[in-house]
mmCIF file of C-alpha atoms in Angstrom:
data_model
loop_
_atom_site.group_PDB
_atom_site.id
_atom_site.type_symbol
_atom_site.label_atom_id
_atom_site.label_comp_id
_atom_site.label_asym_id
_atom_site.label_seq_id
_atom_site.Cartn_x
_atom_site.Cartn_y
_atom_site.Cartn_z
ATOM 1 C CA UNK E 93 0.000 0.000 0.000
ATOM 2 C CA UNK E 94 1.404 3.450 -0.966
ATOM 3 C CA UNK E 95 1.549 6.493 0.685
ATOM 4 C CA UNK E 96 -1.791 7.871 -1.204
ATOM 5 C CA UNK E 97 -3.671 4.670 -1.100
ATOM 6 C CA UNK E 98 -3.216 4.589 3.060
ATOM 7 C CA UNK E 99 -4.683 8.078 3.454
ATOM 8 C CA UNK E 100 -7.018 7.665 1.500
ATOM 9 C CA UNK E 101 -7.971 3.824 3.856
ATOM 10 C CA UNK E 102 -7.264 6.207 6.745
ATOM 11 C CA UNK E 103 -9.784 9.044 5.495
ATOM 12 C CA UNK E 104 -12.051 6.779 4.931
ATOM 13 C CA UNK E 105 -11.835 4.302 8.111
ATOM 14 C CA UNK E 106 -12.751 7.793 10.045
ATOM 15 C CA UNK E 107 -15.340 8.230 7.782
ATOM 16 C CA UNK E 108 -16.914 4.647 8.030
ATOM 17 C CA UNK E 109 -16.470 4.467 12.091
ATOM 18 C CA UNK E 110 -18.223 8.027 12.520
ATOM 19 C CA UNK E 111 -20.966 6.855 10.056
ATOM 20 C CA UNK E 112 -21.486 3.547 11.800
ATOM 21 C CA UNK E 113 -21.270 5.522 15.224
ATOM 22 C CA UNK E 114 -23.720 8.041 14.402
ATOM 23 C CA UNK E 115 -26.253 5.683 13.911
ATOM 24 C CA UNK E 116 -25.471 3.500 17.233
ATOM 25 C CA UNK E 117 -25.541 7.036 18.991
ATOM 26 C CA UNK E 118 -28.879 7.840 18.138
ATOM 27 C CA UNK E 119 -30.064 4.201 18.266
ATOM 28 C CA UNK E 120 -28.600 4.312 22.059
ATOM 29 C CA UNK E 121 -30.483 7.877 22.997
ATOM 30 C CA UNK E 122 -34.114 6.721 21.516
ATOM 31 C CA UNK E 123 -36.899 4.493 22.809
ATOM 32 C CA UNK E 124 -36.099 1.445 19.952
ATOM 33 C CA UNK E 125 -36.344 -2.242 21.166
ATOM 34 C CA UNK E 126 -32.503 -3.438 19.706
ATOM 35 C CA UNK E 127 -33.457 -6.960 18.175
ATOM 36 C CA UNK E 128 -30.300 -9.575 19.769
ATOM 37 C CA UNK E 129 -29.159 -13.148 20.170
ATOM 38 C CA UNK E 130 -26.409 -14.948 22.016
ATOM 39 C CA UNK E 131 -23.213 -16.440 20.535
ATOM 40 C CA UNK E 132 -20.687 -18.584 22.650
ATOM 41 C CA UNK E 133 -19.765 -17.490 25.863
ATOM 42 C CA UNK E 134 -22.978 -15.628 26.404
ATOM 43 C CA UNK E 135 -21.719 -13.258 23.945
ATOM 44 C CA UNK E 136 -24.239 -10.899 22.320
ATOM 45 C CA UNK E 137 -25.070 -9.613 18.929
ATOM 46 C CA UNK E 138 -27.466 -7.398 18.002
ATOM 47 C CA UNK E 139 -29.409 -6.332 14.529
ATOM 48 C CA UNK E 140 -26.912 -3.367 14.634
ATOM 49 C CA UNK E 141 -23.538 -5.266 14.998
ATOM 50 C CA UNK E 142 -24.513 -6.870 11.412
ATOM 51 C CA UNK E 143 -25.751 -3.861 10.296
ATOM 52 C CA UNK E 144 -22.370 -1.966 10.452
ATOM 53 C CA UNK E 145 -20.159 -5.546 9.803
ATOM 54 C CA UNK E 146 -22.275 -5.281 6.960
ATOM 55 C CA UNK E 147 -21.974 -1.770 5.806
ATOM 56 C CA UNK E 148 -18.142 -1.576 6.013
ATOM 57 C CA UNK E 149 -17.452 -5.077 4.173
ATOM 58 C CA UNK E 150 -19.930 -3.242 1.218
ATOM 59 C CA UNK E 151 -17.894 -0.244 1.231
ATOM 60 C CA UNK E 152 -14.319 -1.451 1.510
ATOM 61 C CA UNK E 153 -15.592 -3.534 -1.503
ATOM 62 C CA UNK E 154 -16.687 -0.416 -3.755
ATOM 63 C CA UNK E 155 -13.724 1.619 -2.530
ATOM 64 C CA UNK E 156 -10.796 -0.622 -2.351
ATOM 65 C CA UNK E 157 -11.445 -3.732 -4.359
ATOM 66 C CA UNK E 158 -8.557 -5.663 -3.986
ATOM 67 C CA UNK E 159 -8.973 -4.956 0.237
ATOM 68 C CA UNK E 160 -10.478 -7.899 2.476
ATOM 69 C CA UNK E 161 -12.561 -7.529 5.643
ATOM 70 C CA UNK E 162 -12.320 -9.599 8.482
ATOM 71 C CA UNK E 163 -15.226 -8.657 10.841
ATOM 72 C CA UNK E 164 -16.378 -10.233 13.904
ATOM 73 C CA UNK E 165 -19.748 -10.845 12.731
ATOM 74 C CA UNK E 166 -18.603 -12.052 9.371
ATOM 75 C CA UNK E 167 -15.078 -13.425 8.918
ATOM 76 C CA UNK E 168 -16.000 -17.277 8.674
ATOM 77 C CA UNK E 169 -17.953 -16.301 5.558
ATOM 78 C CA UNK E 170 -14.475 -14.618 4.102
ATOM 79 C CA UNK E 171 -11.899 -17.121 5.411
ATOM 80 C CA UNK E 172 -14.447 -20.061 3.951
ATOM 81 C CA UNK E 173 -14.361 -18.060 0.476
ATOM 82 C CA UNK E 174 -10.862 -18.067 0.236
ATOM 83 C CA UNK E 175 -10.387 -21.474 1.802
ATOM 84 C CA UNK E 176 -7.883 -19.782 4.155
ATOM 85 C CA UNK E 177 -7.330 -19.058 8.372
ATOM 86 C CA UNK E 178 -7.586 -15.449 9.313
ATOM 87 C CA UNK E 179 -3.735 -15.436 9.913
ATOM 88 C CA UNK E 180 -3.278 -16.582 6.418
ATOM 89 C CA UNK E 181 -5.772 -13.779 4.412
ATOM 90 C CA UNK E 182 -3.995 -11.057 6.903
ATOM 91 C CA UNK E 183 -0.473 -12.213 6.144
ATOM 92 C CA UNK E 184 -1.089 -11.976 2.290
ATOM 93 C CA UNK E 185 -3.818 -9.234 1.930
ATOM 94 C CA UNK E 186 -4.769 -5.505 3.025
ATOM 95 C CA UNK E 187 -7.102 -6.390 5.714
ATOM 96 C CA UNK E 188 -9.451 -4.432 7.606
ATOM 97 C CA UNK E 189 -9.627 -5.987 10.672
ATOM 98 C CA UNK E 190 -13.198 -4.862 12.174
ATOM 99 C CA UNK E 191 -15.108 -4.568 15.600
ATOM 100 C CA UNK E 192 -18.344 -2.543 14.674
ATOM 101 C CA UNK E 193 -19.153 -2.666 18.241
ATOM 102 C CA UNK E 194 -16.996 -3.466 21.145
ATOM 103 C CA UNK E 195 -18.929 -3.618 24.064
ATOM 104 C CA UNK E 196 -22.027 -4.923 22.774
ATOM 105 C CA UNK E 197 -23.418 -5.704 25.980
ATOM 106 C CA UNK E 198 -22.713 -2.214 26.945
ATOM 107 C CA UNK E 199 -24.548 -1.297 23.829
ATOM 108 C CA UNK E 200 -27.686 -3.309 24.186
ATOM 109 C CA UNK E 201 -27.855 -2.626 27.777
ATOM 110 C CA UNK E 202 -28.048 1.461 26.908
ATOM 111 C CA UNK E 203 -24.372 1.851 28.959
ATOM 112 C CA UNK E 204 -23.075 4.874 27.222
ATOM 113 C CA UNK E 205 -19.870 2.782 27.103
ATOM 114 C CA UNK E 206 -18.560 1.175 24.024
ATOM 115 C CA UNK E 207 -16.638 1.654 20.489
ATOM 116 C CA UNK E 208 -16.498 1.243 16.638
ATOM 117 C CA UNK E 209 -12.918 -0.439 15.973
ATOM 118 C CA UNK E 210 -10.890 -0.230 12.648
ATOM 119 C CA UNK E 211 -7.315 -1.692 12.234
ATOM 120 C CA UNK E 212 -5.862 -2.209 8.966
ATOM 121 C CA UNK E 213 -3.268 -4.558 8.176
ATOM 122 C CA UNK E 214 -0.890 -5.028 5.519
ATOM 123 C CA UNK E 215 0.989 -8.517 4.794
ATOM 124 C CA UNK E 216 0.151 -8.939 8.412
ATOM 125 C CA UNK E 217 1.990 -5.490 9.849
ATOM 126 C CA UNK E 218 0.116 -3.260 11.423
ATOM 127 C CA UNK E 219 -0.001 0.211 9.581
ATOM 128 C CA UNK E 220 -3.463 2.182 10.776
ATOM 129 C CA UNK E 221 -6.101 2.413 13.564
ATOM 130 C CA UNK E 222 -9.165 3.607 14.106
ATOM 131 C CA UNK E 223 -11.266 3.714 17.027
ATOM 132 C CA UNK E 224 -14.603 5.950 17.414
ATOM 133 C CA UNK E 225 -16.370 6.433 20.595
ATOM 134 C CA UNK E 226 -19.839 7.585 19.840
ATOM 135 C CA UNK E 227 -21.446 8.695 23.057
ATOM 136 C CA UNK E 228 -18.215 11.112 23.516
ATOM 137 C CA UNK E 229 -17.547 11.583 19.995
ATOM 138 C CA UNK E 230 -13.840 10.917 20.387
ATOM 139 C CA UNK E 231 -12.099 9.369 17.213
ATOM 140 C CA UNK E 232 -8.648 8.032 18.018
ATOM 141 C CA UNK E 233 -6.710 7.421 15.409
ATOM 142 C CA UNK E 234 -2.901 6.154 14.545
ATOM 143 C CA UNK E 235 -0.946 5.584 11.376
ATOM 144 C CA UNK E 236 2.212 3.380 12.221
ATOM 145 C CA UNK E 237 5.169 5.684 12.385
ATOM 146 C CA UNK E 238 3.367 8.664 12.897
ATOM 147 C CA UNK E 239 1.975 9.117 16.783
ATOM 148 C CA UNK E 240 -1.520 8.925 17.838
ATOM 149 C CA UNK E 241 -3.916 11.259 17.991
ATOM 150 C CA UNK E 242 -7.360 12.361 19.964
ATOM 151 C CA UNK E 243 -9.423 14.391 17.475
ATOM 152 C CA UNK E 244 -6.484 15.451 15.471
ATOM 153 C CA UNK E 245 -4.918 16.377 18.487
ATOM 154 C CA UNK E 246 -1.350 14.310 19.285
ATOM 155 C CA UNK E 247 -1.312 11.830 22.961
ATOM 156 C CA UNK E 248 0.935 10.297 24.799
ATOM 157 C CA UNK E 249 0.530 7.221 27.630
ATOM 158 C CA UNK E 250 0.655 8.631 31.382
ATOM 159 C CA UNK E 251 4.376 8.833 33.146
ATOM 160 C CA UNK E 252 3.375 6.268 35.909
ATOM 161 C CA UNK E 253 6.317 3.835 36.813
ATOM 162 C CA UNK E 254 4.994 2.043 39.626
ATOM 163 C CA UNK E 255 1.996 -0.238 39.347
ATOM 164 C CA UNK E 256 0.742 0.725 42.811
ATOM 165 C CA UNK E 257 0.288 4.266 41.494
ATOM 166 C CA UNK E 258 -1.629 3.518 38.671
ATOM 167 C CA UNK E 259 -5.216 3.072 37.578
ATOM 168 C CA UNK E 260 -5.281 -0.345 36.237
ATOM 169 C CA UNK E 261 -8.369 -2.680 33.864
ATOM 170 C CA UNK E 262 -8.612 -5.857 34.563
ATOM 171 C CA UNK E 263 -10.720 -7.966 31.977
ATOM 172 C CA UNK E 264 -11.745 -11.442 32.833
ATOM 173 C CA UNK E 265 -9.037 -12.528 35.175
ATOM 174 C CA UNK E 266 -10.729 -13.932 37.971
ATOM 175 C CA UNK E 267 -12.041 -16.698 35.411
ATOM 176 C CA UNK E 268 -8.708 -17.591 33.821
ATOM 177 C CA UNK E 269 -5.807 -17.224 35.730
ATOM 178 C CA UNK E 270 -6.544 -20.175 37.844
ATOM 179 C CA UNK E 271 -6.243 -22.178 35.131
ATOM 180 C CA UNK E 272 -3.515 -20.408 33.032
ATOM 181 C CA UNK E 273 -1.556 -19.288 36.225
ATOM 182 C CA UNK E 274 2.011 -20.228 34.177
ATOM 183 C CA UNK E 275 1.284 -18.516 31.704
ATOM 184 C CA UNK E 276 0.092 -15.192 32.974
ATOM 185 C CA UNK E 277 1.614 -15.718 36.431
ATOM 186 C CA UNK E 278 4.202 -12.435 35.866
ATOM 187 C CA UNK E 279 2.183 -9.919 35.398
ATOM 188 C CA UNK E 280 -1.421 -11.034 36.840
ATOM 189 C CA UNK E 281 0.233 -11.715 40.107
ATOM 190 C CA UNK E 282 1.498 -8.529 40.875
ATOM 191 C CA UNK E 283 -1.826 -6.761 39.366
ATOM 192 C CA UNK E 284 -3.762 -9.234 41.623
ATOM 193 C CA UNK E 285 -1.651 -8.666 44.894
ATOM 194 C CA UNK E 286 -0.621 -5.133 44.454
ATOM 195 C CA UNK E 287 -3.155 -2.485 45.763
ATOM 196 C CA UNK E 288 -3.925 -0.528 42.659
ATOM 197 C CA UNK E 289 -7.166 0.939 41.233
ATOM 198 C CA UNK E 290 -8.919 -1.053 39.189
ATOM 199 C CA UNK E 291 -11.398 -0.441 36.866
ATOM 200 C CA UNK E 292 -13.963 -2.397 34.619
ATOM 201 C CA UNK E 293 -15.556 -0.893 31.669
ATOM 202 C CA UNK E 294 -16.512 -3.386 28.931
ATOM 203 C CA UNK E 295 -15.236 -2.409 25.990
ATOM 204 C CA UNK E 296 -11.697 -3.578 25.475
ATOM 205 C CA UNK E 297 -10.827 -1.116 22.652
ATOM 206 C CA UNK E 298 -11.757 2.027 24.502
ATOM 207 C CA UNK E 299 -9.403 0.676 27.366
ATOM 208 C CA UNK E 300 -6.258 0.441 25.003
ATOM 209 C CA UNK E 301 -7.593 3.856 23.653
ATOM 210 C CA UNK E 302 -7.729 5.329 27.457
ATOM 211 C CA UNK E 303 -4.256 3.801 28.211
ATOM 212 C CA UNK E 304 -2.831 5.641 24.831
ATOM 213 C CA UNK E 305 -4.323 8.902 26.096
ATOM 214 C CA UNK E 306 -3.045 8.534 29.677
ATOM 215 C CA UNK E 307 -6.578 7.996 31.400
ATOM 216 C CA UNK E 308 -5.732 4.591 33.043
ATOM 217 C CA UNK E 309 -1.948 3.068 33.102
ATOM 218 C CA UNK E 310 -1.929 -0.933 32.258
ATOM 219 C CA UNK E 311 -4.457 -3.552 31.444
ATOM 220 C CA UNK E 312 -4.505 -7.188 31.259
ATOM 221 C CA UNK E 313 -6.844 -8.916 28.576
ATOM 222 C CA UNK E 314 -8.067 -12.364 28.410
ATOM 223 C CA UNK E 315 -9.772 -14.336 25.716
ATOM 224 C CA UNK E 316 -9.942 -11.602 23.153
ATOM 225 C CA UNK E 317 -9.874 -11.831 19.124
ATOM 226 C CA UNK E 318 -7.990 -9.963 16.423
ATOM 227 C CA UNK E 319 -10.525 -7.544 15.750
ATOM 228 C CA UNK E 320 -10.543 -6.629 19.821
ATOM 229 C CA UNK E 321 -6.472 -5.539 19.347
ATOM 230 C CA UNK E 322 -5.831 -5.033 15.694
ATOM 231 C CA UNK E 323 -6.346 -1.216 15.975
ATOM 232 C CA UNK E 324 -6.132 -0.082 19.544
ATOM 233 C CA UNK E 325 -2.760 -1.998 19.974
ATOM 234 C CA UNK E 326 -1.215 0.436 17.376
ATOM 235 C CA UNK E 327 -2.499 3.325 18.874
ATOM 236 C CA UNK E 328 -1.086 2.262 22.200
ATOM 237 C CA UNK E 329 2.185 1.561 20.821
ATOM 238 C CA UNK E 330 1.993 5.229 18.451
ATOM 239 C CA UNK E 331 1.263 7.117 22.061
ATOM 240 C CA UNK E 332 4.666 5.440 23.375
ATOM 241 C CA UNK E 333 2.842 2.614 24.926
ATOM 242 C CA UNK E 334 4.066 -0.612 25.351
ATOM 243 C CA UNK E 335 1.521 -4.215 23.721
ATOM 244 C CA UNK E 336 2.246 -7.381 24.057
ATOM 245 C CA UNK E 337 1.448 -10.909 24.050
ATOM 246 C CA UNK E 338 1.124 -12.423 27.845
ATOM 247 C CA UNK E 339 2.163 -15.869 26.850
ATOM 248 C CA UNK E 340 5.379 -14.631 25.273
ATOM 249 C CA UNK E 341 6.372 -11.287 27.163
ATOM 250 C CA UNK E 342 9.731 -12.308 27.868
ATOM 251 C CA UNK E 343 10.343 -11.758 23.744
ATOM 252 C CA UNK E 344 8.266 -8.610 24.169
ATOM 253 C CA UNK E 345 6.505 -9.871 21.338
ATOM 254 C CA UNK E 346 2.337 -9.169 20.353
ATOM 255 C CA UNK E 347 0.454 -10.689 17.367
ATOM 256 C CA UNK E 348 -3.572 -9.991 17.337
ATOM 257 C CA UNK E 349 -4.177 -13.713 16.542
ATOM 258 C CA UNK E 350 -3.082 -14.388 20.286
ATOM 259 C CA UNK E 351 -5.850 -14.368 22.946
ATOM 260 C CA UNK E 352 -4.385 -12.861 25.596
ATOM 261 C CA UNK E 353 -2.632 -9.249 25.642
ATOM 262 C CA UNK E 354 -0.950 -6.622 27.924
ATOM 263 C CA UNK E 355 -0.882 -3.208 27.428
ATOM 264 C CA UNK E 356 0.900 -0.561 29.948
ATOM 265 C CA UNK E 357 3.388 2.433 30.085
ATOM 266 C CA UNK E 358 6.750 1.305 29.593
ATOM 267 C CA UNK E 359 7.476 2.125 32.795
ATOM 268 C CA UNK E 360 5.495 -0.540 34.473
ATOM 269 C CA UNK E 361 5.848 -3.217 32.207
ATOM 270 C CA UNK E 362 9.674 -3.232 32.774
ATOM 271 C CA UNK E 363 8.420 -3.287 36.375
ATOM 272 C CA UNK E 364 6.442 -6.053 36.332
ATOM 273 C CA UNK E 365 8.838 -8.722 33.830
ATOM 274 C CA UNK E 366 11.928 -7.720 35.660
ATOM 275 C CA UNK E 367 13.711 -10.179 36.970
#
C-alpha cells in the first residue's frame, strides 16, 4: 500500500467508524427495542452489529477492491471463500480488521460505554487504527510511524512507573488465571496482589484507547480476538505505549491472533517482567 492509497484507507476508516457511530448514537439515545441473540460465551449480537459488519465489508468492496474484511460478525464467511485461516488472508492481503461494536453488551444494555474499531493490516503489519467512541464523539486514530492522535490532536501514555500508582483494567481474570496461572503468572500476580485501582468498563478497545491517552496506566486482557487488538494496539504503541502478548512477554513480542494481551506504560511493564 502506498503512501496515497493509506490516506485515503485512513480518510475513509474515520469516515466509516463516525458513520457507523452516528447511527449507534442515536439508536442508544431513543426508545427502539434493539433486536439480539447470544453467541458462545454468552456473547451478544445485536441487529446493529450486522448492520455496520455489513456496511463496512460493502464499502471497503466499492472503494478498495482488492482490500479484504475480516469482521467479527462475518469473517468465517471470508476465510471459507478463500479457503484460508484469518492469519493466512492477513499475512497476504490488506485487511481491515473490524469490531463494529466493542462492548455490545454495553450497547444493548443502553451503557453509554462502548466503540467502533478499525485496524488495517498489511501482509500482516500493522499500519493504521481507528477507534470511534460515539457517546463522547472521540475518534482516536494512529498511522504506524506517525503518533496517535485524539481528534487530530497528538497523545501520549501517562508517566506512571509504579503499578501501585496507577489506575489499572482488569478484563476477565478472575475466570482464567486459575487455570492459566504459568502462563500469565508475571504480570497477573502482581496486578492481583498489588493495591492498585482497578477499573472495569466493557469495551476492550476504549481501554487500550484510554491507556494511549493517559486515562488509566496498564491492562490485562483475556480471551480476546484480532478484531478486539488489531487497531487499539497500534495506537497504544503510536502514544509510546508498550503491547504485548502475555504468553510470550519475555520476547516482548504481540500478534492480534493471540488471545491474551498486555498493554501498559513502559514504565510498568519493565516493572512487572523484571527479573
Amino acid at each position: 500500500m502506498n503512501t496515497a492509497e493509506l490516506t485515503q484507507a485512513h480518510q475513509a476508516a474515520i469516515s466509516l467508524a463516525r458513520e457507523v457511530g452516528t447511527r449507534l448514537r442515536e439508536v442508544q439515545r431513543s426508545s427502539q427495542q434493539i433486536a439480539h441473540q447470544f453467541k458462545a460465551h454468552q456473547e451478544i449480537v445485536t441487529e446493529l452489529d450486522l448492520w455496520a459488519d455489513q456496511l463496512i465489508v460493502e464499502r471497503v468492496r466499492q472503494l478498495f477492491p482488492k482490500h479484504f474484511v475480516i469482521g467479527e460478525e462475518s469473517y468465517q464467511k471470508t476465510c471459507q471463500d478463500l479457503n484460508s485461516t484469518i492469519e493466512q488472508v492477513c499475512a497476504e492481503k490488506v485487511c481491515w480488521v473490524v469490531d463494529p461494536i466493542d462492548g455490545t453488551r454495553n450497547f444493548y444494555r443502553r451503557i453509554p460505554h462502548f466503540g467502533v474499531s478499525i485496524g488495517i493490516l498489511v501482509n500482516g503489519e500493522r499500519q493504521l487504527g481507528v477507534v470511534y467512541d460515539p457517546m463522547r464523539d472521540e475518534i482516536f486514530t494512529a498511522i504506524k510511524g506517525q503518533g496517535a492522535k485524539l481528534n487530530g490532536v497528538p497523545i501520549a501514555v501517562s508517566d506512571i512507573a509504579k503499578l501501585e500508582k496507577g489506575t489499572v483494567v482488569g478484563y476477565n481474570a478472575a475466570r482464567h488465571l486459575s487455570s492459566k496461572w504459568e502462563e500469565f503468572h508475571s504480570l497477573g500476580h502482581k496486578m492481583v496482589l498489588t493495591e492498585t485501582e482497578e477499573r472495569h468498563f466493557g469495551s476492550a478497545v476504549l481501554d487500550q484507547c484510554w491507556i494511549a491517552a493517559g486515562r488509566l496506566d496498564a491492562s490485562i486482557f483475556y480471551r480476546l480476538s484480532a478484531w478486539d487488538v488489531a487497531a487499539g494496539s497500534l495506537i497504544v504503541e503510536e502514544a509510546g505505549g508498550k503491547a504485548w502478548s502475555l504468553s510470550k512477554p519475555q520476547a516482548k513480542a504481540f500478534s492480534i491472533f493471540d488471545k491474551s494481551f498486555g498493554f501498559a506504560t513502559p514504565a510498568i511493564f519493565e516493572a512487572c517482567y523484571a527479573t
